[in-house]
Coordinates of C-alpha atoms and ligand atoms in Angstrom, one line a residue:
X1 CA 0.0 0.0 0.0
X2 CA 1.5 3.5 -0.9
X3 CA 0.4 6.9 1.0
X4 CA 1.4 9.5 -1.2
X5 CA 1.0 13.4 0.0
X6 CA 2.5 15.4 -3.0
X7 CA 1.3 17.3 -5.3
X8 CA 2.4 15.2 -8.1
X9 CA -0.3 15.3 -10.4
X10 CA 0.4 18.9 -10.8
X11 CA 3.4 18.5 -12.4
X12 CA 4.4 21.7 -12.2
X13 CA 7.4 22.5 -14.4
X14 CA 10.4 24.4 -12.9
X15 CA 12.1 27.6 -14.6
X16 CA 14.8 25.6 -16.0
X17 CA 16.7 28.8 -17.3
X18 CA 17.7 30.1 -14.0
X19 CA 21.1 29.1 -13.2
X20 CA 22.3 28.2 -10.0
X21 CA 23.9 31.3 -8.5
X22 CA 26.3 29.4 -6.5
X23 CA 27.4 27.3 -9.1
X24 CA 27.5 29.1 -12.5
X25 CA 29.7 27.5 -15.0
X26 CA 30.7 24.0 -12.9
X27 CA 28.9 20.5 -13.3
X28 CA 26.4 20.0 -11.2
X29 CA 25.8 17.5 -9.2
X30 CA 23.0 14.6 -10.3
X31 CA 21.9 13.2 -7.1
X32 CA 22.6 12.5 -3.3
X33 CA 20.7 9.2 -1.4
X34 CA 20.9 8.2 2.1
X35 CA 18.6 5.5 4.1
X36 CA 18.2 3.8 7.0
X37 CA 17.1 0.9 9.2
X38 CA 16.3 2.1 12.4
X39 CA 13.0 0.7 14.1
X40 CA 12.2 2.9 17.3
X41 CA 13.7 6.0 16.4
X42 CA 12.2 8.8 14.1
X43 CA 13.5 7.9 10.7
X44 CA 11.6 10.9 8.8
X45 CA 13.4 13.2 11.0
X46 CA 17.1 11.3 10.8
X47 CA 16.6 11.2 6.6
X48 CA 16.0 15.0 6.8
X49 CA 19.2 15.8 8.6
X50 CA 21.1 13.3 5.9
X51 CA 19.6 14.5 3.1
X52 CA 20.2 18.4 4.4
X53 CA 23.9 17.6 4.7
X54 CA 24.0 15.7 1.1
X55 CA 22.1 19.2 -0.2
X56 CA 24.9 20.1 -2.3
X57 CA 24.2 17.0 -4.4
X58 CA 21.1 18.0 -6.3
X59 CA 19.0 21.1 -5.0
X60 CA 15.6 20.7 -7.4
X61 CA 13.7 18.2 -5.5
X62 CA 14.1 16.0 -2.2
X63 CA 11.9 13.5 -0.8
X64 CA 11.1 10.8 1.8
X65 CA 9.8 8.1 1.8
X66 CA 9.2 6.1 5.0
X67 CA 8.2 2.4 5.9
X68 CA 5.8 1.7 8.5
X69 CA 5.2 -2.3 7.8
X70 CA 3.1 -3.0 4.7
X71 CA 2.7 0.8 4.1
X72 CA 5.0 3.4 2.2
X73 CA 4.2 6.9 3.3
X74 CA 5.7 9.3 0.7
X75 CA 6.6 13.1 0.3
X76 CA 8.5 14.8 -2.1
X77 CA 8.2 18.4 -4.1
X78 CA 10.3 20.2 -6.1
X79 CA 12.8 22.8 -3.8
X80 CA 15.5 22.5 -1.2
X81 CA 15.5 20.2 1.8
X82 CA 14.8 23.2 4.0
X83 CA 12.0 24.0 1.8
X84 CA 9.9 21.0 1.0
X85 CA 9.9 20.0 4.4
X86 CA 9.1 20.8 8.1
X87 CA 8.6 19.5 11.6
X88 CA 4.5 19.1 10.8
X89 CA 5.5 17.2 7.5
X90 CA 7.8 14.9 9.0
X91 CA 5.5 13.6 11.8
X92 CA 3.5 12.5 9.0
X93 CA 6.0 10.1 7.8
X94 CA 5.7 6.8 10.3
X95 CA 7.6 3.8 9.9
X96 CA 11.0 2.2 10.6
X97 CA 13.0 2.7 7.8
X98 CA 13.5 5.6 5.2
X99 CA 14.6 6.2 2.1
X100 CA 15.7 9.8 1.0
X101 CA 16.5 12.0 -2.0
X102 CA 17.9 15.2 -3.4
X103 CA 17.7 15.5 -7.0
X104 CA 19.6 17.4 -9.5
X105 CA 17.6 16.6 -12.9
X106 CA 20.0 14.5 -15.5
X107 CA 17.7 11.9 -17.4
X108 CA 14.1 13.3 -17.2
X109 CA 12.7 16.9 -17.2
X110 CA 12.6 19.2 -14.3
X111 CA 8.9 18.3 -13.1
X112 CA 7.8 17.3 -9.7
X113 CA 6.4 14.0 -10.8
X114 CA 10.0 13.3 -11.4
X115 CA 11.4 14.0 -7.7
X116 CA 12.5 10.7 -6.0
X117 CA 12.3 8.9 -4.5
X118 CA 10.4 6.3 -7.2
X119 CA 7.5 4.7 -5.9
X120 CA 6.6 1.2 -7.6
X121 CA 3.9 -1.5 -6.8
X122 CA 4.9 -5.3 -7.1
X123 CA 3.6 -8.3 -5.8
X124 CA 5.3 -8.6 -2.7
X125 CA 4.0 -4.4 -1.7
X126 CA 6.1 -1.3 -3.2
X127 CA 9.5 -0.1 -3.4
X128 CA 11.1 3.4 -3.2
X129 CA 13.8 3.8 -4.8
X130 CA 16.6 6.6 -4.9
X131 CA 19.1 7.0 -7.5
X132 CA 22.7 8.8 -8.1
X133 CA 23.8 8.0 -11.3
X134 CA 22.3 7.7 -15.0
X135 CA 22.1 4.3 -17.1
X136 CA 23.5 4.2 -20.4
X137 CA 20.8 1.8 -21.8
X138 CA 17.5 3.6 -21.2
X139 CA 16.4 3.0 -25.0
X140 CA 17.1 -1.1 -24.9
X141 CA 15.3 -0.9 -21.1
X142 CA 12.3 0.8 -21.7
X143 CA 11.9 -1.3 -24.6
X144 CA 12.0 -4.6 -22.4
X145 CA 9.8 -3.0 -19.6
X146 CA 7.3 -2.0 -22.4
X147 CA 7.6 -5.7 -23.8
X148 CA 6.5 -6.9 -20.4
X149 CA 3.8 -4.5 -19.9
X150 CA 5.1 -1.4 -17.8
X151 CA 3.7 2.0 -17.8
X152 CA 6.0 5.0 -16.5
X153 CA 5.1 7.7 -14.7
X154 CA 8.1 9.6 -15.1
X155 CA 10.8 10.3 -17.4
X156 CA 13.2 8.8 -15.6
X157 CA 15.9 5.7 -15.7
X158 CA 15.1 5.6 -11.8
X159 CA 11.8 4.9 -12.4
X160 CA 13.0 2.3 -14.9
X161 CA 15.2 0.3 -12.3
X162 CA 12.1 0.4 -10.1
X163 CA 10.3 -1.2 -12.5
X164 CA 12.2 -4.1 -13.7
X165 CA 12.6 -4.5 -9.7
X166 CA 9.0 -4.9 -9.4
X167 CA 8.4 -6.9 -13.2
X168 CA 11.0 -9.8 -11.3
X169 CA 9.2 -9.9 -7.8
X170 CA 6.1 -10.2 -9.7
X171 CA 7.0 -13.4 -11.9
X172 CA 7.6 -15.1 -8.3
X173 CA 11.2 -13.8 -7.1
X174 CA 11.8 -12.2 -3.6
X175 CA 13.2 -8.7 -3.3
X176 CA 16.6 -9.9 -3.4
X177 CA 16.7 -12.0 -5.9
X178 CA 14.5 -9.7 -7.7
X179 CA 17.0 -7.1 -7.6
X180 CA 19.9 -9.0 -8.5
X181 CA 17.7 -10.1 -11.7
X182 CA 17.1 -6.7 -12.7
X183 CA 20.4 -5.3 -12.4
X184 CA 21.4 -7.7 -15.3
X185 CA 19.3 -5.4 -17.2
X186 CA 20.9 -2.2 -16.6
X187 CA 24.0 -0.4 -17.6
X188 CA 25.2 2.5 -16.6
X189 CA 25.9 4.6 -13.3
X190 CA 23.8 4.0 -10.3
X191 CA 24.0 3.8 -6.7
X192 CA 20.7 2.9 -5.2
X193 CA 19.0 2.9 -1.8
X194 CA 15.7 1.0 -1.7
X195 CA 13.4 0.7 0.6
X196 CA 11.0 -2.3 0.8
X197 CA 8.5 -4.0 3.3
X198 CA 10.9 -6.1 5.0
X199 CA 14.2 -4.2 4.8
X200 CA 16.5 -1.6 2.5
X201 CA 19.2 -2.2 0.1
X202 CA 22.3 -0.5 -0.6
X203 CA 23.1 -1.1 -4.3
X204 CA 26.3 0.4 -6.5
X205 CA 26.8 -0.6 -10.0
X206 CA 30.1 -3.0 -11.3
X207 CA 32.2 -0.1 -12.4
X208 CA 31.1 2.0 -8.5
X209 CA 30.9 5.0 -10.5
X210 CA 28.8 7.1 -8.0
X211 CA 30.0 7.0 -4.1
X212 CA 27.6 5.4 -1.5
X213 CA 28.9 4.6 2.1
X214 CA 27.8 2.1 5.3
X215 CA 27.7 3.6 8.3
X216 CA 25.8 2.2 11.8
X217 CA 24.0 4.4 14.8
X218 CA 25.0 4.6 18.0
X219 CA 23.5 2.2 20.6
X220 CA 23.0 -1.8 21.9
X221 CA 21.0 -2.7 18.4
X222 CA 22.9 -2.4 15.4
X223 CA 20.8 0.1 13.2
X224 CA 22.8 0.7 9.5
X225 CA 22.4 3.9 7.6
X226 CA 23.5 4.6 4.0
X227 CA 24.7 7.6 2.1
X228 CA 26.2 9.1 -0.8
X229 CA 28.8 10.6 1.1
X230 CA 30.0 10.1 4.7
X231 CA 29.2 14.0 5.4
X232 CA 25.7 12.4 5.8
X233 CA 26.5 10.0 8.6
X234 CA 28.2 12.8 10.4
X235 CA 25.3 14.6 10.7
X236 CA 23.1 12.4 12.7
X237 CA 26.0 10.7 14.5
X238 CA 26.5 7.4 12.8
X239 CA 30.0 6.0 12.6
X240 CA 31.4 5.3 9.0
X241 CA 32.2 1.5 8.7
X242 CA 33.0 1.2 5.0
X243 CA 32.0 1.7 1.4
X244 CA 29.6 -0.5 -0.3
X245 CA 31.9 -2.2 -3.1
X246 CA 31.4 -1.7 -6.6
X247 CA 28.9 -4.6 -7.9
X248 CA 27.6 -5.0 -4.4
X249 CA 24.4 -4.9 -2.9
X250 CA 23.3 -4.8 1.2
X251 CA 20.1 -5.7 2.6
X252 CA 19.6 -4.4 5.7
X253 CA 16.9 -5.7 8.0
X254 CA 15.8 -7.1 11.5
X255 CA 18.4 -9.8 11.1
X256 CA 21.1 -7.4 10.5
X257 CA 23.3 -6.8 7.8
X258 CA 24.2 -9.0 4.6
X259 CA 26.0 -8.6 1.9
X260 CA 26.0 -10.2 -2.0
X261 CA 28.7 -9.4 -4.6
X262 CA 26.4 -9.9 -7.5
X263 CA 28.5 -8.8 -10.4
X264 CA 30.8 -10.9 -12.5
X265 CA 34.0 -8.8 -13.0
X266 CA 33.3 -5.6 -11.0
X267 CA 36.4 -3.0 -11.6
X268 CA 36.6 0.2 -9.3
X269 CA 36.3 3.5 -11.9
X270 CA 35.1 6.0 -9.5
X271 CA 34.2 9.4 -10.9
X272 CA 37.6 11.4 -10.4
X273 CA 35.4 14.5 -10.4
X274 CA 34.2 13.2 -7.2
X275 CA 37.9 13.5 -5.8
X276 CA 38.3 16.8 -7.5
X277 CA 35.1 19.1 -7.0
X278 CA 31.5 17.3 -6.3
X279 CA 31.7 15.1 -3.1
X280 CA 32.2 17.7 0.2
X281 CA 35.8 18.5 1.6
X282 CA 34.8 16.4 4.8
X283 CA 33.9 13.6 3.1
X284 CA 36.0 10.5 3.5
X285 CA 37.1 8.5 0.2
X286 CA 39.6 5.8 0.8
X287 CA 40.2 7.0 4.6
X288 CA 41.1 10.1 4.2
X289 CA 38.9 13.1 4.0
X290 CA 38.8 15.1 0.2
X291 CA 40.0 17.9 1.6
X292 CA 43.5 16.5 2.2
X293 CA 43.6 14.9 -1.6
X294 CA 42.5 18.5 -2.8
X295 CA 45.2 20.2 -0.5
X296 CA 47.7 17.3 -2.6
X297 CA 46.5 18.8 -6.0
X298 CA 47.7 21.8 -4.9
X299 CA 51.0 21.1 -3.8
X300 CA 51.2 19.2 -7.0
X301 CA 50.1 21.9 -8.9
X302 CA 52.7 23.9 -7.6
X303 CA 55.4 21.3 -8.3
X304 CA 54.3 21.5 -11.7
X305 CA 54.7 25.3 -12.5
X306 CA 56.7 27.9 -11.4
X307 CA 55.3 31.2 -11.0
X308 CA 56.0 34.5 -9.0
X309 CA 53.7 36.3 -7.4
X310 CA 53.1 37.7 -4.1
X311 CA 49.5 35.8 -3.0
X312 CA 47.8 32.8 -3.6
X313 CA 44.0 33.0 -3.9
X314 CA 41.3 30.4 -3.8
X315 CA 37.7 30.8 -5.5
X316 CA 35.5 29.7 -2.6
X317 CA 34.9 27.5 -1.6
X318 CA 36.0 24.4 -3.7
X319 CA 39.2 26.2 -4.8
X320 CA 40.7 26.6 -1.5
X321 CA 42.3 23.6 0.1
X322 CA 44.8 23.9 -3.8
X323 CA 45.3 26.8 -3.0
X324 CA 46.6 26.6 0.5
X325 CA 48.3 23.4 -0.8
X326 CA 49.6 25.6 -3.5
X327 CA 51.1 28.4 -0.7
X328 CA 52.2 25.4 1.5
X329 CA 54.7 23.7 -1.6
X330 CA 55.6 27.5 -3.6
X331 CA 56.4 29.2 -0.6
X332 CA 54.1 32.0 -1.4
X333 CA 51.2 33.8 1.1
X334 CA 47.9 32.4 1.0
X335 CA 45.3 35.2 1.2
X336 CA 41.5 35.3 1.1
X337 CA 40.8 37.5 -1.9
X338 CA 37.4 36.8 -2.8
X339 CA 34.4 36.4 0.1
X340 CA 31.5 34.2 -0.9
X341 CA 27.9 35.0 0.1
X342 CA 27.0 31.8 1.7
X343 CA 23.1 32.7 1.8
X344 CA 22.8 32.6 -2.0
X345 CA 21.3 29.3 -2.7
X346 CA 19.6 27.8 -6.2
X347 CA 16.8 29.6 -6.7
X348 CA 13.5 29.1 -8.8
X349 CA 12.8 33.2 -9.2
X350 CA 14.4 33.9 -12.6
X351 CA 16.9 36.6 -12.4
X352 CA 16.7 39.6 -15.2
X353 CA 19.2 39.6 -17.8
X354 CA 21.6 42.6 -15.5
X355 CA 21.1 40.3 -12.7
X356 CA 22.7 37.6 -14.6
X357 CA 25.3 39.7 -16.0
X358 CA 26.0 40.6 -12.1
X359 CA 25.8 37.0 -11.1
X360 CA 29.4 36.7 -10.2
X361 CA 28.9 39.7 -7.3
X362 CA 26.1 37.9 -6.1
X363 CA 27.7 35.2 -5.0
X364 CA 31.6 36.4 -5.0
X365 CA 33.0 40.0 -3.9
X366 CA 37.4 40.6 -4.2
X367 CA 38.4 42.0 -1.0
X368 CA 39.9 45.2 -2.7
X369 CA 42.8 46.6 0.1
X370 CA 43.9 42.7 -0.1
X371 CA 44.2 42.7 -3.9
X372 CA 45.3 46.3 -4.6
X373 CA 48.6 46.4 -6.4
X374 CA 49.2 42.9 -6.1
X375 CA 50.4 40.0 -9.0
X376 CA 47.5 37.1 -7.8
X377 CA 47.5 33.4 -8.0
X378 CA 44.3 32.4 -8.5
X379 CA 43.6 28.4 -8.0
X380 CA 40.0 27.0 -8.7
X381 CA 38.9 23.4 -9.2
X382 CA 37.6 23.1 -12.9
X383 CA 36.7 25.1 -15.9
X384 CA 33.7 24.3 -17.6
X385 CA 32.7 26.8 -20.4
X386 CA 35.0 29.6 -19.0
X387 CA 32.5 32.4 -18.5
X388 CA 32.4 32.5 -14.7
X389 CA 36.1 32.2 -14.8
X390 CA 35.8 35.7 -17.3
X391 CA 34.0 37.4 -14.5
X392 CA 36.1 36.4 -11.7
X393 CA 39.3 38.0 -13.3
X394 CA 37.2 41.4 -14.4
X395 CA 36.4 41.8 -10.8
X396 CA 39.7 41.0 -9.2
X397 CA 41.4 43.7 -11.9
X398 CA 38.8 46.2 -11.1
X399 CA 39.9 45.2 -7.4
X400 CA 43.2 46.3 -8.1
X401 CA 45.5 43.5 -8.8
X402 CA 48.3 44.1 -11.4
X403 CA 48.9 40.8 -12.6
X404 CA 46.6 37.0 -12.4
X405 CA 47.5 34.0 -12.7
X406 CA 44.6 31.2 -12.8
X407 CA 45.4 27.7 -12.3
X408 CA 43.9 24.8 -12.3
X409 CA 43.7 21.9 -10.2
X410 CA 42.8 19.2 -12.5
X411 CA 43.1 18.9 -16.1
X412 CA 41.2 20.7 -19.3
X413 CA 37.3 18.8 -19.3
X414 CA 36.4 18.0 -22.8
X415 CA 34.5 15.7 -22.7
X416 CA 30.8 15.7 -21.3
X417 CA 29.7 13.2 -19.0
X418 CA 27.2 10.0 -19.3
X419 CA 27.2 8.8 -15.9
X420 CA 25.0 11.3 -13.7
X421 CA 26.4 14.7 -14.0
X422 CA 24.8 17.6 -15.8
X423 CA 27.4 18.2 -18.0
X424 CA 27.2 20.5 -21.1
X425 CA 27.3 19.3 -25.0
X426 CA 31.3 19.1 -26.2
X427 CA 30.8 21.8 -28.2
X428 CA 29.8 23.9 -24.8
X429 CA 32.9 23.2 -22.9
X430 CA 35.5 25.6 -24.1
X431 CA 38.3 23.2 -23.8
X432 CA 36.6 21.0 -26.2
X433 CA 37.3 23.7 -29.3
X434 CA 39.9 25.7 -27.5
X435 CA 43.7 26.1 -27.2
X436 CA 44.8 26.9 -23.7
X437 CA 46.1 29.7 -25.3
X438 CA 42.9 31.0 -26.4
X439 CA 41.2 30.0 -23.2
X440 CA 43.8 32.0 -21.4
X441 CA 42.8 34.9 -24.2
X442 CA 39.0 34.6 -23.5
X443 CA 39.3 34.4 -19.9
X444 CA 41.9 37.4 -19.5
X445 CA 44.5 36.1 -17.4
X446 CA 48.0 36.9 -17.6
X447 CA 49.0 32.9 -17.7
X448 CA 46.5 29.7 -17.2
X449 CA 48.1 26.2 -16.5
X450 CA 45.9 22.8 -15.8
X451 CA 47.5 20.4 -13.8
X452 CA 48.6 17.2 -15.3
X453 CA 46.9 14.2 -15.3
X454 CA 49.2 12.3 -14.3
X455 CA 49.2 14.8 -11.2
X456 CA 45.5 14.4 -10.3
X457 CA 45.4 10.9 -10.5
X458 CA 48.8 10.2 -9.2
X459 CA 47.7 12.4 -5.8
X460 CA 44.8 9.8 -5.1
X461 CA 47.7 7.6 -3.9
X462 CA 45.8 4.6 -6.0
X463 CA 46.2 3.0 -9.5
X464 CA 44.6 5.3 -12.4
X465 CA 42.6 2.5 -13.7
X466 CA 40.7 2.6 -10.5
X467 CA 39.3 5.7 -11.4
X468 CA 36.9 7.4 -13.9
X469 CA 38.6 10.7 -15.7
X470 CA 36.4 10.4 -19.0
X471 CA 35.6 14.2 -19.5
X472 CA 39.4 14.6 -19.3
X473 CA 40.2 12.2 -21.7
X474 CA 37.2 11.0 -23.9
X475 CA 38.1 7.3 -22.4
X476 CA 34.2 6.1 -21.0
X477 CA 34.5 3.0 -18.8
X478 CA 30.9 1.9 -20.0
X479 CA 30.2 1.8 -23.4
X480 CA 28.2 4.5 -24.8
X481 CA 25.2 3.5 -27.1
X482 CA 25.5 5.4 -30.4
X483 CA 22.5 7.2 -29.6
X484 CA 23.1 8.5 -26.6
X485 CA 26.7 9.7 -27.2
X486 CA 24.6 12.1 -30.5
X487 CA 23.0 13.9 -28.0
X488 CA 26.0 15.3 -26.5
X489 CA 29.3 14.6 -28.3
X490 CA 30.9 16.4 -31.2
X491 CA 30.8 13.4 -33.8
X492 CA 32.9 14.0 -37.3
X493 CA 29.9 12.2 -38.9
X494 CA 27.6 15.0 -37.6
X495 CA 29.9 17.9 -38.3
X496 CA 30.0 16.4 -42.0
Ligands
LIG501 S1 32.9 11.4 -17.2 FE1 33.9 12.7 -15.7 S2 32.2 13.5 -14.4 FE2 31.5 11.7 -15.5 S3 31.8 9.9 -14.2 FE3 33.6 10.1 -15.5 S4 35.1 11.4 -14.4 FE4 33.1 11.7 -13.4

């Protein structure tokens, strides 16, 4: 039985123009998940807090859905965390495990019947489902679920999974083994938290392209919580044990904790640009929190080009532990130069065209007496289509500073990605038809460098291979279907 309480039928659409203001002119972000098994404490309440601190994965929609025995209870709306929900909301979300969502649109439109998490019926009651990822197969999928007799309600591949979940329970399979069967089916990115009647899973695909983490509550009964990131165990308290393993799946119930290692040859290619810019600083990734392996980039970076100048810069905030890893290797002062205004979130009011053109100050003002007369260093973490990075430098010269320098920590992206991130077309990331030269022209800096990389992956302190850097190098670890890679890539058979 499922207890919905959103508005979906509206399906109201979002202004899809508006650009983040936070985030102009990086990747965003596809999804963040979290869930839990926790009978006796208030699981609506615990989900919010994971999902608020896994907000910078996807700020469109969130949603919850709890289990309260046979019954699903569901909420989810387009909006922030913050916004969608309250105290009076939560208390009407019973039940004894959650599953939780916050959704950056990738596959699928930006409309509320969208939000996650996916609600399905089966034969054994219905799942919810939350995805981070995107599958690479949607055409050859929908096809089979159609052959069997599905009908979507969404545009999604999330909904998709659900459903071939639900097709195998219903031709006589448990939830486990109906699971496992349906994975065969789908290829692609996708780490998955699903909630059922009788316990969740914790699912990542062969290739663990998207993160997702184990972590347990405090107390005498052993109550497991998943998350994208471990940012979202700290927030309610639960100790990080380990990450689910690429082409494994966890089902978490009454009993405890198992685990099945369902794929045939599963190979580590976690998305670099996790490393680099998306997952949070405090986040831990192969024991060590990102903050240190971004602070190594840095000091890399600086190993890599020799520059004088007389500060080092950051662009808040995901530019800053390079650059203090930059100052700590060159020898050269670290200074905050720029001061971010942390209370301007994604917003669904559509600016004006000056407002746009004054994004940058929005979110960004140079601290002038700092910058005055000074030659600047200027780290940040990526450049997507370079216009951000255009702004930046106007602002810092109008600020004063006589000469910049902007460097990167991580290499030129030219390719876009397939595998859960909102990447531009090729032909919209300027690295994809651009010299660094004329990048360096277009942005106005004085001198650009990228590090190597050989230097970003060599400062993970693990093998390459065990790593995803497609949009660096056009190498994708799943195959791309032809159609799929039209929609986004610069083919010479289109150009012709
Ligand atoms: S293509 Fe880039 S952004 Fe996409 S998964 Fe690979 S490394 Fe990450």
């Amino acid at each position: 039985m499922i207890l919905h309480d959103s508005d979906l039928l509206a399906d109201v659409p979002v202004v899809s123009s508006s650009e983040p203001l936070d985030q102009l002119d990086k990747m965003e972000e596809a999804c963040g998940v979290f869930g839990l098994y926790a009978p006796g404490e208030d699981v609506a309440t615990l989900t919010y807090f994971g999902l608020y601190a896994l907000q910078h994965r996807g700020q469109e929609s969130a949603g919850i859905a709890t289990i309260d025995g046979e019954t699903i209870h569901c909420y989810k709306h387009m909006g922030l965390v913050s916004q969608v929900f309250d105290e009076e909301r939560l208390k009407t979300l019973p039940g004894q495990a959650a599953v939780g969502h916050t959704r950056y649109s990738t596959t699928g439109s930006s409309l509320v019947v969208n939000a996650q998490p996916a609600i399905v019926e089966s034969r054994l009651g219905a799942l919810a489902l939350a995805h981070n990822g995107n599958l690479v197969n949607t055409v050859d999928l929908r096809e089979h679920l159609q052959r069997q007799g599905c009908t979507f309600s969404t545009t999604t591949d999330s909904e998709m999974i659900a459903l071939a979940i639900a097709q195998e329970v219903n031709q006589g399979k448990d939830w486990l083994n109906g699971a496992l069967s349906a994975f065969i089916h789908c290829q692609g990115a996708y780490s998955l938290v699903i909630g059922t009647p009788e316990g969740i899973m914790g699912v990542r695909d062969p290739h663990g392209i998207r993160p997702l983490v184990i972590g347990i509550l405090p107390g005498p009964t052993r109550r497991y919580v998943l998350a994208s990131e471990t940012c979202g165990l700290d927030i309610i308290g639960a100790e990080y044990l380990r990450s689910v393993e690429p082409g494994e799946l966890v089902w978490i119930s009454e009993e405890g904790m198992a685990s099945f290692h369902w794929a045939q040859k599963p190979q580590r290619k976690l998305c670099v640009f996790e490393m680099i810019y998306f997952s949070r600083p405090d986040s831990i990734v192969n024991e060590e929190t990102l903050y240190s392996y971004r602070l190594r980039l840095g000091q890399r970076l600086a190993q890599e080009s020799q520059i004088e100048a007389d500060m080092v810069i950051g662009v808040p905030d995901s530019g800053i532990p390079a650059a203090i890893g930059y100052a700590q290797t060159s020898g050269i002062q670290y200074a905050e130069g720029l001061i971010k205004n942390r209370y301007v979130g994604r917003t669904f009011i559509q600016p004006t065209q000056s407002m746009r053109e004054s994004g940058i100050r929005m979110k960004l003002n140079p601290l002038k007496d700092v910058l005055q007369g000074k030659r600047i260093i200027m780290i940040d973490d990526s450049i997507v289509r370079g216009t951000t990075s255009r702004k930046i430098v106007k602002a810092l010269r109008d600020a004063g500073a006589t000469e910049i320098h902007m460097l990167i920590s991580s290499p030129p992206v030219t390719h876009p990605c397939f595998y859960g991130l909102d990447t531009d077309t090729q032909d919209q990331l300027v690295a994809a038809t651009h010299s660094v030269a004329e990048i360096k022209e277009r942005i106005g800096v004085d001198s650009l460098v990228y590090l190597s990389w050989e230097g970003m992956l060599q400062s993970t302190g693990e093998a390459p291979e065990h790593f995803c850097s497609a949009c660096f190098t056009g190498d994708y670890p799943i195959e791309i279907p032809e159609q799929i890679k039209r929609s986004k890539l610069i083919l010479e058979d289109a150009v012709a």
